[in-house]
PDB file of C-alpha atoms and ligand atoms in Angstrom:
ATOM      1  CA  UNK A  23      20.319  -3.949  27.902  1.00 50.00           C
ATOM      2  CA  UNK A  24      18.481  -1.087  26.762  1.00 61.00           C
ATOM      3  CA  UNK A  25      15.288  -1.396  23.816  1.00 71.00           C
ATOM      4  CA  UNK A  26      15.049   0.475  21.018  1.00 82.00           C
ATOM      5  CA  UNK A  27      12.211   3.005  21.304  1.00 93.00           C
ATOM      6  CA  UNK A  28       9.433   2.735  18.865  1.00 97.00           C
ATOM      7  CA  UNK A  29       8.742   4.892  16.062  1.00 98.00           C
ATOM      8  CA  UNK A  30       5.451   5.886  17.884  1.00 98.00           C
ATOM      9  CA  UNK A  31       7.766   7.313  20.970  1.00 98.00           C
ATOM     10  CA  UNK A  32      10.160   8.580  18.357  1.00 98.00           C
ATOM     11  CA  UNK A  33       6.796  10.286  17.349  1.00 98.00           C
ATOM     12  CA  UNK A  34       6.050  11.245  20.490  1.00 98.00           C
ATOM     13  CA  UNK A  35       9.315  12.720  21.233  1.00 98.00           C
ATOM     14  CA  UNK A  36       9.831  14.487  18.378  1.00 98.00           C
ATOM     15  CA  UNK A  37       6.402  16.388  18.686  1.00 97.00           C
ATOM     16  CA  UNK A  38       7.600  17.603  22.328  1.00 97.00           C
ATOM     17  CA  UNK A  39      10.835  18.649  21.142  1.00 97.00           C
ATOM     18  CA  UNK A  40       9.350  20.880  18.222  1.00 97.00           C
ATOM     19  CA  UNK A  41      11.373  18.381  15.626  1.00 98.00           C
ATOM     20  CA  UNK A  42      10.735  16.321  12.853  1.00 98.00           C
ATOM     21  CA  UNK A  43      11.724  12.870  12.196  1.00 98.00           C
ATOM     22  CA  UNK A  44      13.267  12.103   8.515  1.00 99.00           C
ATOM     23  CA  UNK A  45      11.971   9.560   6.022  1.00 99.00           C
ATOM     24  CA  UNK A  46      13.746   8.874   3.186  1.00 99.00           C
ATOM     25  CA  UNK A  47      12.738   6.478   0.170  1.00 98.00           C
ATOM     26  CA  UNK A  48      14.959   3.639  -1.005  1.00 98.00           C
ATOM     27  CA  UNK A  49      14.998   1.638  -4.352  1.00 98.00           C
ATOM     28  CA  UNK A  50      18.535  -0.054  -3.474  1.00 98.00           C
ATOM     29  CA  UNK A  51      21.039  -1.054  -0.640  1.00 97.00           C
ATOM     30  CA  UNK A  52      23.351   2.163  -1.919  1.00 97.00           C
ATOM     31  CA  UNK A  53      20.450   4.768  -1.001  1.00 98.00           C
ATOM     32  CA  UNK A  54      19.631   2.541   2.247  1.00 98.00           C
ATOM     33  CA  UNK A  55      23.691   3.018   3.470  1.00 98.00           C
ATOM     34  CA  UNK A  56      23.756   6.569   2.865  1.00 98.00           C
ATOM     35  CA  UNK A  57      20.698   7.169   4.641  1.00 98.00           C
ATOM     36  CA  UNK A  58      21.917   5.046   7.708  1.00 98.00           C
ATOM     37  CA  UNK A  59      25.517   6.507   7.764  1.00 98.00           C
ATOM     38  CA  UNK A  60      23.665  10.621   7.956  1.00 98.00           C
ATOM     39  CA  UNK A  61      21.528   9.149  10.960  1.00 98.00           C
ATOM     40  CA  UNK A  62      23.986   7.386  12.439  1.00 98.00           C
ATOM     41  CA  UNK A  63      26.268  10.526  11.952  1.00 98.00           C
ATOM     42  CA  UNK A  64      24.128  13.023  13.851  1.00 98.00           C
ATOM     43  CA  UNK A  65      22.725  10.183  16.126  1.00 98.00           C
ATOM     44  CA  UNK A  66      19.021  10.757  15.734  1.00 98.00           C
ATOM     45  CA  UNK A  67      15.914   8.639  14.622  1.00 98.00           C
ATOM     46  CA  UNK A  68      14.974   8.278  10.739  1.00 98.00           C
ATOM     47  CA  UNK A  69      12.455   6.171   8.735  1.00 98.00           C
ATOM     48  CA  UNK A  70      13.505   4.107   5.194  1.00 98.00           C
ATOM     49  CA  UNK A  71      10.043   4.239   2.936  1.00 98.00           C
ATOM     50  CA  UNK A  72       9.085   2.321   0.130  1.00 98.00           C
ATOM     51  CA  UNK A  73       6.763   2.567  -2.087  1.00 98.00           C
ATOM     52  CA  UNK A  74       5.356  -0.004  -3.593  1.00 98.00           C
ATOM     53  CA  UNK A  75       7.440   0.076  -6.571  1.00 98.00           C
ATOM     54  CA  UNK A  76      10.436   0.907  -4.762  1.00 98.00           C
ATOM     55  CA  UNK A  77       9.534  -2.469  -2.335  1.00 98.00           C
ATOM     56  CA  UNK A  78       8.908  -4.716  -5.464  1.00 97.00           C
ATOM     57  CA  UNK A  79      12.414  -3.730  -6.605  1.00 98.00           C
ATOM     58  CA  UNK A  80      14.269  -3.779  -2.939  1.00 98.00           C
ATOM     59  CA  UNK A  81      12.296  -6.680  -1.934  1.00 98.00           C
ATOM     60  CA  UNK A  82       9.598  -6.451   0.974  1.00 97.00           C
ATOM     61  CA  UNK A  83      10.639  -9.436   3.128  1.00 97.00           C
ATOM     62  CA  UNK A  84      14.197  -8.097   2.589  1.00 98.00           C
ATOM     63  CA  UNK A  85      13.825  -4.664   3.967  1.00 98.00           C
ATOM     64  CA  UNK A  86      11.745  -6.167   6.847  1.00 98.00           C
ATOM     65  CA  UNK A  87      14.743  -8.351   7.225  1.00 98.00           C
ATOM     66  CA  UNK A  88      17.387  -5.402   7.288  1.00 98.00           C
ATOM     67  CA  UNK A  89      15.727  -3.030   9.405  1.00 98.00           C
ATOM     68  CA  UNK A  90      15.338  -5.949  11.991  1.00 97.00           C
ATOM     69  CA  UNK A  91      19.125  -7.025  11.717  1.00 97.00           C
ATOM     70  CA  UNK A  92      20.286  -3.353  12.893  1.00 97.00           C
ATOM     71  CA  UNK A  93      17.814  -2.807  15.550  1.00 96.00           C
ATOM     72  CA  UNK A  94      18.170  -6.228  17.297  1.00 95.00           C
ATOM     73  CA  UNK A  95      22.068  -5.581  16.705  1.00 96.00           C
ATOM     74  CA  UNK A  96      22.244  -2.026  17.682  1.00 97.00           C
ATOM     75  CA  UNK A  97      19.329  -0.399  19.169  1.00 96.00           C
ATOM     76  CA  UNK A  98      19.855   1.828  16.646  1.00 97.00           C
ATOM     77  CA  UNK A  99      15.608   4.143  15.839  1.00 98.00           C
ATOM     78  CA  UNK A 100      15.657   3.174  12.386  1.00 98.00           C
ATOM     79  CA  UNK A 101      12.434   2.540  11.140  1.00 98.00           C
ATOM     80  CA  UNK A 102      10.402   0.744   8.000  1.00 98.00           C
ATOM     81  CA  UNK A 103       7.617   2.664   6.410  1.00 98.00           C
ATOM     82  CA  UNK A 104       5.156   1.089   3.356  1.00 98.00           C
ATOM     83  CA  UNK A 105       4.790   4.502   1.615  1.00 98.00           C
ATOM     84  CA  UNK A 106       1.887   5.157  -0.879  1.00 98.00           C
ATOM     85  CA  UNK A 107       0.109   2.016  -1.019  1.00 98.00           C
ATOM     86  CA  UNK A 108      -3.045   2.029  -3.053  1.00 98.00           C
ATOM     87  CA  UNK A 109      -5.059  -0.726  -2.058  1.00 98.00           C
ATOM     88  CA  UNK A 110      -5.998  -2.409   1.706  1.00 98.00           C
ATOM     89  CA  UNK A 111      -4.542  -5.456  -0.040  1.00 98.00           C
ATOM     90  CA  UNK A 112      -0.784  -4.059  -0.357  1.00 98.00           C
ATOM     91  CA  UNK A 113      -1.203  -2.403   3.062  1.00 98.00           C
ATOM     92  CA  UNK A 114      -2.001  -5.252   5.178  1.00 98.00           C
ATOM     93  CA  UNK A 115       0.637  -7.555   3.095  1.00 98.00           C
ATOM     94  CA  UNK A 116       2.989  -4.325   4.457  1.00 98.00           C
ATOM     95  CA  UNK A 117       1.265  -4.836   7.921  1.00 98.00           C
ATOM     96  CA  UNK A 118       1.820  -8.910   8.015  1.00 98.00           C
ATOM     97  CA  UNK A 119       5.359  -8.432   6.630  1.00 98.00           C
ATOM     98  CA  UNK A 120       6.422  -6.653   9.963  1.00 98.00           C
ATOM     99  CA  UNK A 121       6.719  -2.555   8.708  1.00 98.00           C
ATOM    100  CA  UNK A 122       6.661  -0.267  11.840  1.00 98.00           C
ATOM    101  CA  UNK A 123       4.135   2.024   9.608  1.00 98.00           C
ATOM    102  CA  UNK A 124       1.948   1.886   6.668  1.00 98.00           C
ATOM    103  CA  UNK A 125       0.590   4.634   4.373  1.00 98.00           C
ATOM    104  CA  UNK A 126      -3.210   4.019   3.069  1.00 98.00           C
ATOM    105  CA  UNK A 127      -3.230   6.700   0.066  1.00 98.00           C
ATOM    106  CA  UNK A 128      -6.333   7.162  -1.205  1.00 98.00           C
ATOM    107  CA  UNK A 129      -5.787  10.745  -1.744  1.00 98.00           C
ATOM    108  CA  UNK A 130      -7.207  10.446  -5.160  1.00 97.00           C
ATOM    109  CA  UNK A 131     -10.424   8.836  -4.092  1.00 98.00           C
ATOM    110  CA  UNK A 132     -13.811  10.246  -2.873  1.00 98.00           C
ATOM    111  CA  UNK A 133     -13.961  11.094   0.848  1.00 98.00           C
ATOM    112  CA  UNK A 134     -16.333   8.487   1.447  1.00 98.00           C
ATOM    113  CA  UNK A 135     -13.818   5.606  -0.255  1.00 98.00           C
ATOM    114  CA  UNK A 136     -10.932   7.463   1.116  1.00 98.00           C
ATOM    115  CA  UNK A 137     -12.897   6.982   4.978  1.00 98.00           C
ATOM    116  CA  UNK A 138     -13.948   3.388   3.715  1.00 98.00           C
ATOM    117  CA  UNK A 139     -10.614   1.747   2.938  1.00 98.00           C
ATOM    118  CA  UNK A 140      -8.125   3.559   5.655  1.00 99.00           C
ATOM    119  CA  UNK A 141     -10.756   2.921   7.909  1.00 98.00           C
ATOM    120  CA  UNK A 142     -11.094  -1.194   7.383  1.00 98.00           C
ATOM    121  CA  UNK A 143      -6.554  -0.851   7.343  1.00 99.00           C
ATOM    122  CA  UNK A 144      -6.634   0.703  10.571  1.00 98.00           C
ATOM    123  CA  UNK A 145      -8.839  -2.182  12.187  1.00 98.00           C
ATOM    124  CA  UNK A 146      -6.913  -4.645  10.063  1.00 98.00           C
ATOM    125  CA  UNK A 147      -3.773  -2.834  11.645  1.00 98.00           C
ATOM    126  CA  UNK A 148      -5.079  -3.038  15.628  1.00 98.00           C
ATOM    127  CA  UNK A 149      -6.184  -6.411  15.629  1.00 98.00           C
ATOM    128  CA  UNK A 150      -2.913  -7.194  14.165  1.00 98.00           C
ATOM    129  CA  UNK A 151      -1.347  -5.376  17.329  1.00 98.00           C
ATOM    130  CA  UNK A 152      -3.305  -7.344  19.640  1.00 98.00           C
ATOM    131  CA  UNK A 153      -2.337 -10.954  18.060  1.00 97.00           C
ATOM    132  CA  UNK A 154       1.402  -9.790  17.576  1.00 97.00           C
ATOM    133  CA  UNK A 155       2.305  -7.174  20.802  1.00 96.00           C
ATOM    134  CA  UNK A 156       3.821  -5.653  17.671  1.00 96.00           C
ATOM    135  CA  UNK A 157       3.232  -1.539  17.583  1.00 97.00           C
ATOM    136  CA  UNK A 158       1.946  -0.397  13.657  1.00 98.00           C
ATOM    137  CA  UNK A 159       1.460   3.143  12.878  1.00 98.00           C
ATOM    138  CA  UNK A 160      -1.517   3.645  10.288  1.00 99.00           C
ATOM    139  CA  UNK A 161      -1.231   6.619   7.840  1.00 99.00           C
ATOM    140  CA  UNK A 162      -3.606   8.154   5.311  1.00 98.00           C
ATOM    141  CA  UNK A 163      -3.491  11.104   3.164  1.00 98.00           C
ATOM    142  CA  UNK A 164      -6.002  13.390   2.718  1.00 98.00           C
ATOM    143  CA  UNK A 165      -5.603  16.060  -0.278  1.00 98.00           C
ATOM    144  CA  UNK A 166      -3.877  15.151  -3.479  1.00 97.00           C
ATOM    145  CA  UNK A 167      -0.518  16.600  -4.144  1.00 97.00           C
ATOM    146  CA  UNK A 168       0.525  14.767  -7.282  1.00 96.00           C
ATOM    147  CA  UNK A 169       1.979  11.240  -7.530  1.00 96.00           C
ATOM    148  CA  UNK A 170       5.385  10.202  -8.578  1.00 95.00           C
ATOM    149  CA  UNK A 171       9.192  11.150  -6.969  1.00 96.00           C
ATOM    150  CA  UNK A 172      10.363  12.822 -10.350  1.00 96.00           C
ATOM    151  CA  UNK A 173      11.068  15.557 -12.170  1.00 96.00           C
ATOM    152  CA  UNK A 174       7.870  17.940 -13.336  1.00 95.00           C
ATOM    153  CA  UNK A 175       7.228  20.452 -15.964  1.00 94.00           C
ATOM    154  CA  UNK A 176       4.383  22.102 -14.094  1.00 93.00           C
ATOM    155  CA  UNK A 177       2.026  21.269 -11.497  1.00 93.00           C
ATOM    156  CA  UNK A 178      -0.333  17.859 -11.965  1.00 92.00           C
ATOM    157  CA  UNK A 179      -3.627  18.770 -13.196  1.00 92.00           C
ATOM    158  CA  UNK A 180      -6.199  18.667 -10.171  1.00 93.00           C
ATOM    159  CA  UNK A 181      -2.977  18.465  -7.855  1.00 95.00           C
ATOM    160  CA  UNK A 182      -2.274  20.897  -4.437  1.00 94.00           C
ATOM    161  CA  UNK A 183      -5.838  21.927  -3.634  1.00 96.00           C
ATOM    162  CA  UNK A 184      -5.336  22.327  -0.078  1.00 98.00           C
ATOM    163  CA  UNK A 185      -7.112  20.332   2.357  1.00 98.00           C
ATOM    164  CA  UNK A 186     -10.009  21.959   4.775  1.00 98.00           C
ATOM    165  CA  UNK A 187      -9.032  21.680   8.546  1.00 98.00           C
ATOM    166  CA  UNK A 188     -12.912  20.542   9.619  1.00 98.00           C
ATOM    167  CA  UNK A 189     -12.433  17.343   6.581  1.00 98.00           C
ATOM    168  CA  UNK A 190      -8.770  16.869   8.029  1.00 98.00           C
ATOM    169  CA  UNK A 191     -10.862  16.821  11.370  1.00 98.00           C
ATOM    170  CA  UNK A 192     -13.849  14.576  10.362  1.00 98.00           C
ATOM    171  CA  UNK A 193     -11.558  12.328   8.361  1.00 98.00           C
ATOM    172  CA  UNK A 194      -9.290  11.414  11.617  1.00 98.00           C
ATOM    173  CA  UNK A 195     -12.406  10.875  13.565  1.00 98.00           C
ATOM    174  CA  UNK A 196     -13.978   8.495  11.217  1.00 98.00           C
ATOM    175  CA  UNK A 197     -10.830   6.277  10.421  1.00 98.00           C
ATOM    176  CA  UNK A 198      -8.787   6.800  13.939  1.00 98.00           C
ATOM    177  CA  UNK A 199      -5.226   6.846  11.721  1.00 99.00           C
ATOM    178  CA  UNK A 200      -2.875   7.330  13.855  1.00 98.00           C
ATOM    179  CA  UNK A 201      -0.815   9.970  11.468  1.00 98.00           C
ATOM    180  CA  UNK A 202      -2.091  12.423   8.713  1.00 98.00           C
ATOM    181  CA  UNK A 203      -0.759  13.680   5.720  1.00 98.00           C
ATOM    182  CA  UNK A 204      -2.998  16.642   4.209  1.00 98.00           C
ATOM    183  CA  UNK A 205      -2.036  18.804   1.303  1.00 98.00           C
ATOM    184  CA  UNK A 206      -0.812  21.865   2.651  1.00 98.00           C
ATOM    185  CA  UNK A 207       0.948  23.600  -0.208  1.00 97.00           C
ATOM    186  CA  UNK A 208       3.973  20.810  -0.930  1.00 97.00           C
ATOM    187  CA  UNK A 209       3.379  18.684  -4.348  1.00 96.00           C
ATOM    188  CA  UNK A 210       5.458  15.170  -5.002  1.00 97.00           C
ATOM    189  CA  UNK A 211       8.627  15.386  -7.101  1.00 97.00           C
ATOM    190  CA  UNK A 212      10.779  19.082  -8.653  1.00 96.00           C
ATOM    191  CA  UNK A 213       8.405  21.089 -10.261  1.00 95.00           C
ATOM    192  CA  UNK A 214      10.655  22.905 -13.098  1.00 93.00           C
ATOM    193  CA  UNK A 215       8.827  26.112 -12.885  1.00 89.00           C
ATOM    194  CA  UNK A 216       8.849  26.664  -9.367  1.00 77.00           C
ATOM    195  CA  UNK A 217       8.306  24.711  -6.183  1.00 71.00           C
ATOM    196  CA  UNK A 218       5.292  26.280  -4.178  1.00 84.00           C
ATOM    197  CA  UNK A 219       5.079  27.194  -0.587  1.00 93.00           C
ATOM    198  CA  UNK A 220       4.167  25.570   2.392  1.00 97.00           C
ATOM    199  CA  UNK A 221       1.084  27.117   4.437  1.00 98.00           C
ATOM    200  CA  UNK A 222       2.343  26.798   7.998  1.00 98.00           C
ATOM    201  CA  UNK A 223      -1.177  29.041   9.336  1.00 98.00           C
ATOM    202  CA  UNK A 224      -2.809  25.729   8.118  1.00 98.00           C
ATOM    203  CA  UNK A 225      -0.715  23.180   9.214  1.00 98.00           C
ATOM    204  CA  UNK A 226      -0.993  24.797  12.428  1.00 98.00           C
ATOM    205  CA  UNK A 227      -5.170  24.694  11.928  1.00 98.00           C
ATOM    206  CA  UNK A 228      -5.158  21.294  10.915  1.00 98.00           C
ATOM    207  CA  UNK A 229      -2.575  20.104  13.681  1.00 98.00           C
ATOM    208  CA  UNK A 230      -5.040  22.016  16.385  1.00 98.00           C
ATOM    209  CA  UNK A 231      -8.261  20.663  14.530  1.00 98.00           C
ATOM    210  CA  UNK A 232      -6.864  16.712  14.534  1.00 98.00           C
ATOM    211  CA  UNK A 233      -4.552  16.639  17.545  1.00 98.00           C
ATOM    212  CA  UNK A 234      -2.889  13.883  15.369  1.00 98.00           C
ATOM    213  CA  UNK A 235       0.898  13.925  14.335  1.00 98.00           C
ATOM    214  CA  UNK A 236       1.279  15.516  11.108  1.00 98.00           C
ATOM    215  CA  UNK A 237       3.386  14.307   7.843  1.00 98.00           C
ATOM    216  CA  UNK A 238       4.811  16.236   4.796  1.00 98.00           C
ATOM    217  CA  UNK A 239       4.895  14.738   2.009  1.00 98.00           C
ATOM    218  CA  UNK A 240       6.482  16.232  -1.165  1.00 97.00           C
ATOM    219  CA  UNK A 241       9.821  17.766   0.714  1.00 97.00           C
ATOM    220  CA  UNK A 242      12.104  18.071  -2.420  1.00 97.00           C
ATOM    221  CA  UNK A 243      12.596  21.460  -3.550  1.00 95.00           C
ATOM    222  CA  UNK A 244      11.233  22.947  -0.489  1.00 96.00           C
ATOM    223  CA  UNK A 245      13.494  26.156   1.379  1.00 96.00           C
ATOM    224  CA  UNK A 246      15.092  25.950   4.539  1.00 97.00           C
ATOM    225  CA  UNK A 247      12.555  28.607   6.015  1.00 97.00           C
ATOM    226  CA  UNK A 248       9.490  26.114   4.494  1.00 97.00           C
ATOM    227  CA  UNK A 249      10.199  23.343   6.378  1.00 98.00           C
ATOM    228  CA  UNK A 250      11.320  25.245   9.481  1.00 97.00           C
ATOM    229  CA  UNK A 251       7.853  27.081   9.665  1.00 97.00           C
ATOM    230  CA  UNK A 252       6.037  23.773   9.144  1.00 98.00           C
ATOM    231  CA  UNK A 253       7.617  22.096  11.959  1.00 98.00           C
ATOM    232  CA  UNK A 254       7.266  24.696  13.932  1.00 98.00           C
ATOM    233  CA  UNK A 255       3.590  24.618  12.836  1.00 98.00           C
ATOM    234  CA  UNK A 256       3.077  20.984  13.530  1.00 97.00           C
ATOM    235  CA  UNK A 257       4.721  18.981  11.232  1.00 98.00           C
ATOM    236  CA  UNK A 258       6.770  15.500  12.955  1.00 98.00           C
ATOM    237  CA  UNK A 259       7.552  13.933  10.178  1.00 99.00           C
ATOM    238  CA  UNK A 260       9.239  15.196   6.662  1.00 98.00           C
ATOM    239  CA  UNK A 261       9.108  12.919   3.209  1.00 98.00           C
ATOM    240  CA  UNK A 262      12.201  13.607   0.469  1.00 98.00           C
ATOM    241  CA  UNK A 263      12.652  11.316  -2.283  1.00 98.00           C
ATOM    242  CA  UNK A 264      13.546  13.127  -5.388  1.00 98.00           C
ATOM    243  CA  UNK A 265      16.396  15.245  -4.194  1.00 98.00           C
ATOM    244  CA  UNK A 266      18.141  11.981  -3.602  1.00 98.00           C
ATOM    245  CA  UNK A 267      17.030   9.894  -6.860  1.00 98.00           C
ATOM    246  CA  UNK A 268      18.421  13.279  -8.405  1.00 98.00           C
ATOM    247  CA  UNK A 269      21.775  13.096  -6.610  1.00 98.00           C
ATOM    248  CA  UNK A 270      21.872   9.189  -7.343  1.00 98.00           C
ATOM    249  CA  UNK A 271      21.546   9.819 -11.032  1.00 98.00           C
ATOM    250  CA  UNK A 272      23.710  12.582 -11.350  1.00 98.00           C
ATOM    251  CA  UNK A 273      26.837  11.154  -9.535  1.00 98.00           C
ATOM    252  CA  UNK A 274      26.160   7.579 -10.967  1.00 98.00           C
ATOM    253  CA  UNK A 275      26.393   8.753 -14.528  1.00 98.00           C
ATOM    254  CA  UNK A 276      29.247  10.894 -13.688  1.00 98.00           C
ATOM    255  CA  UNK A 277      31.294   7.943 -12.011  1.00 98.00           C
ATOM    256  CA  UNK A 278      30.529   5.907 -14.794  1.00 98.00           C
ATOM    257  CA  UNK A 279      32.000   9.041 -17.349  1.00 98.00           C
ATOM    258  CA  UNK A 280      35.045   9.929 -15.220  1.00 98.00           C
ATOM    259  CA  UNK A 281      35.877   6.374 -14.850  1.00 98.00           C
ATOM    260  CA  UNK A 282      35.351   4.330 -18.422  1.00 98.00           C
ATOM    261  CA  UNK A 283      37.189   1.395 -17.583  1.00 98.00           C
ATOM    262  CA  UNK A 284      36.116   1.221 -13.974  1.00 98.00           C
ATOM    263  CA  UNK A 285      34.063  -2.717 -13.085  1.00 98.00           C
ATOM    264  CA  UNK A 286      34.346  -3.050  -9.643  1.00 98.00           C
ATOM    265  CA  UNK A 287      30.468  -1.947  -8.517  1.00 98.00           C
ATOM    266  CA  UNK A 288      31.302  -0.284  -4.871  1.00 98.00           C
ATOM    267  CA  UNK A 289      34.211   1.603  -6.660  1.00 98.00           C
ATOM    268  CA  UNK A 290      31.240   3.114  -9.310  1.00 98.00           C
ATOM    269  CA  UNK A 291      28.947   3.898  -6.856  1.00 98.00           C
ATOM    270  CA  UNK A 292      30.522   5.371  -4.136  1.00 98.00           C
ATOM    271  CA  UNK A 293      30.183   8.447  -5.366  1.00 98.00           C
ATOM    272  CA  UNK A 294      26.478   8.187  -5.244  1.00 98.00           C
ATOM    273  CA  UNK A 295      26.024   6.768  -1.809  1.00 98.00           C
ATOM    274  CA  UNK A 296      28.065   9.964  -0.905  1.00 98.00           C
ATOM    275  CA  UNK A 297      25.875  12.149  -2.609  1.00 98.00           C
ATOM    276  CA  UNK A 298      23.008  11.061  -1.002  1.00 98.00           C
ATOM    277  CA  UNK A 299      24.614  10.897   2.271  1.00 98.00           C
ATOM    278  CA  UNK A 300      25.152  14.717   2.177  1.00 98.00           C
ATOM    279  CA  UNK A 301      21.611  15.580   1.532  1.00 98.00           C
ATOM    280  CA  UNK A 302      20.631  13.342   3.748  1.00 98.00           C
ATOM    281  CA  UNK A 303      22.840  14.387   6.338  1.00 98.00           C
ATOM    282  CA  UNK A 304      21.746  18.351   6.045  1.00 98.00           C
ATOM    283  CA  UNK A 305      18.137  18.066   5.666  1.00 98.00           C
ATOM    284  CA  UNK A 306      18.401  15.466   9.381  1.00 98.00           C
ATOM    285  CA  UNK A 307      20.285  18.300  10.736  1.00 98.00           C
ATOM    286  CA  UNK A 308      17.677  20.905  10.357  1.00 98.00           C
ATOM    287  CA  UNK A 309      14.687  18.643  10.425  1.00 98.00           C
ATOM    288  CA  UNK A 310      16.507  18.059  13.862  1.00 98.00           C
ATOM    289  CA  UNK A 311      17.077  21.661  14.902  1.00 97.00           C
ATOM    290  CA  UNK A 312      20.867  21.219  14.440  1.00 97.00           C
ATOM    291  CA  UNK A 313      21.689  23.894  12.571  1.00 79.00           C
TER     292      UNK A 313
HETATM  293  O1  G3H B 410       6.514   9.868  -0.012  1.00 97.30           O
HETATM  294  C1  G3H B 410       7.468  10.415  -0.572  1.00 97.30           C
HETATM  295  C2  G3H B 410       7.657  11.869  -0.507  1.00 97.30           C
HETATM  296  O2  G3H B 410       6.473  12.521  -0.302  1.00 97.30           O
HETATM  297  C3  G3H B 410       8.630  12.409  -1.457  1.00 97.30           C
HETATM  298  O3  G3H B 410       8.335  13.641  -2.060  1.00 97.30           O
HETATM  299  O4  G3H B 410       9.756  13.299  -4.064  1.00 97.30           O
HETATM  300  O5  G3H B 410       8.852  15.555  -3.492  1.00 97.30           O
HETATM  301  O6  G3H B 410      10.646  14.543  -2.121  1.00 97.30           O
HETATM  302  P1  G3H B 410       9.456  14.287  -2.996  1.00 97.30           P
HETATM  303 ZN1   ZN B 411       4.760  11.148  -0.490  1.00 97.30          ZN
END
């Protein structure tokens, strides 16, 4: 019988093959099938985040429980990742629930406190390893990009100041995360008046300074070209969220128009687990270097 390879070799692979591994954020089991069905589709790996309001909804222990059901029962690299958590409290209840990854973000904190509180996760999260044989992948962002998976006017006030590659360096060194997100020209949610620009020449700096895999956060609304130059540049991992909560909405309500005297529940939202299966499916493929 053959195991399912971690997310770490997923990781791993990924960064020798040039490509990026999707993650994808899920509030209900409709988002979490469409997601599946695009991976499963193209056959490669991809991680399900929540967030912490996203988990309070789906249910932590829940999520834990799904993600285990379809490896055990088919091998299949599909991974759990606590996304955003605020506090080393809702990060090690992530850790002790049985996620494959966590995300400290204390991207809105002081260096120091930002150090401080990934740093006392990532010792929470290996002596965790050593009781449990279990592999946990710590996260931390440093460099604020905005919070929220919605739609903006403008910009967030004191949001996208881009992150230095010597901090990104001294930051990994203090805490010893295991992953890095940095703010590299990508900002959380559609901006209205214009998505900026991801600076690969730093990614690349940052990647070189840390020697640590890389995440992007903020991947809705971002070009082709963008992402393609930032995994080229270093990037093994790629966050969208509100490109799918978009495509949710928008083919929800319109189910629920065309349809008035529809009740049956899978009927109304096909439609929407189709719509997110497409965007899904074409952002995998050239995350993936299928196109
Ligand atoms: O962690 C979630 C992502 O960074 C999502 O960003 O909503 O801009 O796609 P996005
Ligand atoms: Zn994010």
């Amino acid at each position: 019988m053959t195991t399912v390879k971690t997310l770490r070799e997923c990781i791993k692979e990924a960064q020798d093959r040039g490509v990026a591994i999707g993650h994808f954020n899920i509030s209900n089991l409709e988002a979490f099938h469409a997601i599946y069905n695009a991976a499963k589709k193209l056959n490669v790996p991809v991680i399900i985040g929540l967030s912490e309001g996203e988990e309070q909804f789906f249910g932590k222990n829940e999520a834990v429980a799904l993600i285990k059901a379809i490896r055990e029962k088919t091998n299949f690299p599909i991974f759990l990742n606590a996304d955003h958590h605020y506090s080393f409290e809702t990060v090690t209840a992530s850790i002790l629930a049985g996620f494959d990854s966590v995300i400290f973000d204390g991207a809105q904190l002081g260096f120091d406190e930002n150090v401080k509180i990934t740093k006392a996760c990532v010792e929470f999260a290996r002596a965790f390893m050593k009781e449990s044989h279990k592999d946990i992948l710590v996260e931390a962002e440093l460099g604020y990009i905005g919070s929220g998976s919605n739609i903006k006017d403008t910009i967030p006030e004191g949001a996208g100041i881009k992150t230095k590659p010597e901090d990104a360096r001294k930051f990994v060194e203090l805490t010893g995360i295991d992953m890095l997100a940095p703010s590299v020209g990508s900002i959380h949610g559609l901006i209205k008046s214009g998505k900026p620009h991801i600076d690969g020449e730093l990614v690349a700096e940052i990647k070189k300074e840390t020697g640590i895999p890389l995440v992007l956060h903020g991947g809705s609304g971002l070009s082709d070209e963008d992402f393609t130059n930032a995994i080229k540049a270093g990037i093994s991992i790629v966050h969208i969220n509100t490109e799918i909560r978009v495509a949710y909405d928008e083919a929800l309500k319109k189910s629920l128009l065309d349809n008035p005297n529809e009740v049956v529940p899978y009927k109304i939202l096909q439609p929407a687990v189709d719509a997110i299966e497409k965007i899904v499916y074409e952002r995998l493929k050239l995350f993936n270097g299928m196109q």
